[in-house]
XYZ file of N, CA and C in Angstrom:
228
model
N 0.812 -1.211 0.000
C 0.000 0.000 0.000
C 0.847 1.263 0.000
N 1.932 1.332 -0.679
C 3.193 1.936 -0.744
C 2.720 3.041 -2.097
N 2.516 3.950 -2.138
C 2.122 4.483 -3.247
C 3.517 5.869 -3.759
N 4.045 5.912 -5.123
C 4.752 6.341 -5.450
C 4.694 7.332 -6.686
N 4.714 8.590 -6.383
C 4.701 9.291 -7.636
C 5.518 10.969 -7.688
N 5.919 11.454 -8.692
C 6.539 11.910 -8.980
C 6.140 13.619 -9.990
N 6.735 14.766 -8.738
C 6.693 15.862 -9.367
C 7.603 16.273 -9.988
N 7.331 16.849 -10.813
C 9.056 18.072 -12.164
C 8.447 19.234 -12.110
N 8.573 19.985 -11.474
C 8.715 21.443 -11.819
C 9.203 22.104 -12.666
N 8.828 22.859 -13.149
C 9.978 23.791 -14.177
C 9.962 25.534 -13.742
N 10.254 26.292 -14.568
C 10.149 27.610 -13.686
C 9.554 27.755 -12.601
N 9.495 28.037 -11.320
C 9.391 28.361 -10.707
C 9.811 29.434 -9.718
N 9.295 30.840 -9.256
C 9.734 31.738 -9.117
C 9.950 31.513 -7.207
N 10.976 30.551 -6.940
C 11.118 30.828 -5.217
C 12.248 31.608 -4.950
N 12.292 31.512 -3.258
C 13.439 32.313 -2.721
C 14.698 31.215 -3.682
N 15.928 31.843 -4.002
C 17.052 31.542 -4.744
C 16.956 31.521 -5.625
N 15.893 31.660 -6.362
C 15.662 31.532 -8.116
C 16.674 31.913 -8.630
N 17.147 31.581 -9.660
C 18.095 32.378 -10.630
C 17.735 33.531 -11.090
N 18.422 34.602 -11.210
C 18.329 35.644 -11.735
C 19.568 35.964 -12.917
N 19.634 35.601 -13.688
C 20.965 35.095 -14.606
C 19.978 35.990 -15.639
N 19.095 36.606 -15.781
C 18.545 37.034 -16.682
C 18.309 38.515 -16.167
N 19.407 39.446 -15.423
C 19.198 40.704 -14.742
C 18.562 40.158 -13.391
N 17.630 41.533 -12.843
C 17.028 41.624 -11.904
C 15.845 40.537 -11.770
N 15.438 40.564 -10.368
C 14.101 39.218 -10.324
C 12.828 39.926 -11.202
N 12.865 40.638 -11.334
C 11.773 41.437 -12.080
C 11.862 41.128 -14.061
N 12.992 41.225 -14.036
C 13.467 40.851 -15.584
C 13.497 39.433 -15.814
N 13.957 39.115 -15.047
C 14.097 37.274 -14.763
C 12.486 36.641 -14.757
N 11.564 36.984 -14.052
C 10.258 36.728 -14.221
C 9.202 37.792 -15.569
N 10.119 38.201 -16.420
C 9.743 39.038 -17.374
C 9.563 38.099 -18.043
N 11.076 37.666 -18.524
C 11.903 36.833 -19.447
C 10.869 35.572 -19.826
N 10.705 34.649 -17.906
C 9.986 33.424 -18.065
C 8.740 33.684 -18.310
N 7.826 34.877 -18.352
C 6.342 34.631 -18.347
C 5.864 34.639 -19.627
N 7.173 35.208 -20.539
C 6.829 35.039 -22.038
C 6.923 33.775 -22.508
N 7.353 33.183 -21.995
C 8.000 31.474 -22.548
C 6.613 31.127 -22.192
N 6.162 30.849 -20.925
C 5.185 30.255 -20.556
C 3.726 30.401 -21.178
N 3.262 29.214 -21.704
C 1.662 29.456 -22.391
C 0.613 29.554 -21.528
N 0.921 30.021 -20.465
C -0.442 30.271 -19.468
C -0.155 31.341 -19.196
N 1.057 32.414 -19.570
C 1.529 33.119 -19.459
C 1.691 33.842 -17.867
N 2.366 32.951 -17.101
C 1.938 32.878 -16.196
C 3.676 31.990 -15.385
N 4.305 32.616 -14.396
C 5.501 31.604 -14.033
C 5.168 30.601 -12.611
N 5.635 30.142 -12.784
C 4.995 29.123 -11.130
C 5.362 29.538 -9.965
N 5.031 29.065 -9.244
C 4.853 29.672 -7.366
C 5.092 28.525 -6.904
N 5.718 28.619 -5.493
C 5.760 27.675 -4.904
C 3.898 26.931 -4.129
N 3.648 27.577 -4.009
C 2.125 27.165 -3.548
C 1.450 26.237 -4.892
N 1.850 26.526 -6.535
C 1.618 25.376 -7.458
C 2.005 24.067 -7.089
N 2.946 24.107 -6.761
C 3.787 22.681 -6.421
C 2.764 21.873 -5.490
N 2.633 22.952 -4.073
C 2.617 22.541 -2.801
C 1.181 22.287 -3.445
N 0.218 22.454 -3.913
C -0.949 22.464 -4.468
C -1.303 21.052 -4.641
N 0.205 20.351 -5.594
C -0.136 19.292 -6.001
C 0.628 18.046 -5.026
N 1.428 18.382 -4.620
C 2.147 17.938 -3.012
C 0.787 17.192 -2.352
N 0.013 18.310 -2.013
C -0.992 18.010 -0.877
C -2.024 16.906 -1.549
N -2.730 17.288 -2.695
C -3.479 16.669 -3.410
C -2.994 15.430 -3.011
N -1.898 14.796 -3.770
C -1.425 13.335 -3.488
C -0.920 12.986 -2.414
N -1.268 13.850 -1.160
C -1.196 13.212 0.338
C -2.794 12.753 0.358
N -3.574 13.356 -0.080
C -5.208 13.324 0.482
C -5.634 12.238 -0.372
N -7.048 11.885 0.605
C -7.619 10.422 0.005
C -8.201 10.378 -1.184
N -8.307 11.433 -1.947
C -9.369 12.053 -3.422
C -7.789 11.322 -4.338
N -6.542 10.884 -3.944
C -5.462 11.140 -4.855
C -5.234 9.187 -5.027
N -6.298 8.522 -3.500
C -5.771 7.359 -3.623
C -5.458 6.420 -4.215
N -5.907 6.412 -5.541
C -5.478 5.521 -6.710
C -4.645 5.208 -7.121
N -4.039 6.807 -7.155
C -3.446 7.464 -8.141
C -1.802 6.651 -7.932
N -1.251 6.126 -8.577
C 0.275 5.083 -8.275
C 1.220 5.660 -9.834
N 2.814 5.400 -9.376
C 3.237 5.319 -10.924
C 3.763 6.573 -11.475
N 2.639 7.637 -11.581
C 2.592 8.928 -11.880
C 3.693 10.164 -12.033
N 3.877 10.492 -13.103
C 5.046 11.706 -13.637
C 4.404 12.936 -13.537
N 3.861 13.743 -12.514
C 3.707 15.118 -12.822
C 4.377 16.084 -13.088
N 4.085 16.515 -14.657
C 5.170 18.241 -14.845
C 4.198 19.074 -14.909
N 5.034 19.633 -14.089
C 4.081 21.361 -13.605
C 5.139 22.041 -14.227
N 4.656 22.554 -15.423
C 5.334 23.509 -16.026
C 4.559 24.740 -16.480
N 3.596 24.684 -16.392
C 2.217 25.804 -17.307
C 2.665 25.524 -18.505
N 2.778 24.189 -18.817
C 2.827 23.917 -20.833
C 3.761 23.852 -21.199
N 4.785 24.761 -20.821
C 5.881 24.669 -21.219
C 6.980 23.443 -22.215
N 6.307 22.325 -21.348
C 7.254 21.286 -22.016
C 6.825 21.007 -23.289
N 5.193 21.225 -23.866
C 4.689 20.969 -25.239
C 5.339 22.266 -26.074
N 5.859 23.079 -25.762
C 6.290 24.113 -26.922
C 8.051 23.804 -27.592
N 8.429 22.700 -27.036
C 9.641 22.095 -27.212
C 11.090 22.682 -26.956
């Protein structure tokens, strides 16, 4: 009853983010254009889906690759 699954994040705007792209302001400029939800991630996205697959609504759920990217990975 061991259940195993798996988050990938991609941009995400937390404390240490890279800023290799200027200021955090330019740096979250940069990523919100990339992104098709136009939109960069938060740590509360993650934790969003963190919690989900602690709770019993997730119990099925085994196996599983989640990327939280806002799309990102389909634009290649």
């Amino acid at each position: 009853r061991i259940r195993v699954n798996g988050i990938y994040p991609s941009a995400i705007m937390a404390w240490g983010f890279s800023t290799s792209k200027g200021t955090k302001e330019e740096t979250y400029a940069y990523y919100e254009k990339q992104m098709p939800l136009g939109v960069v991630g938060e740590p509360k996205d993650i934790a969003s889906l963190a919690l989900f697959l602690c709770c019993e609504m997730s119990s099925y759920l085994d196996g599983q690759h989640y990327l939280v990217d806002g799309g990102r990975f389909h634009l290649g």
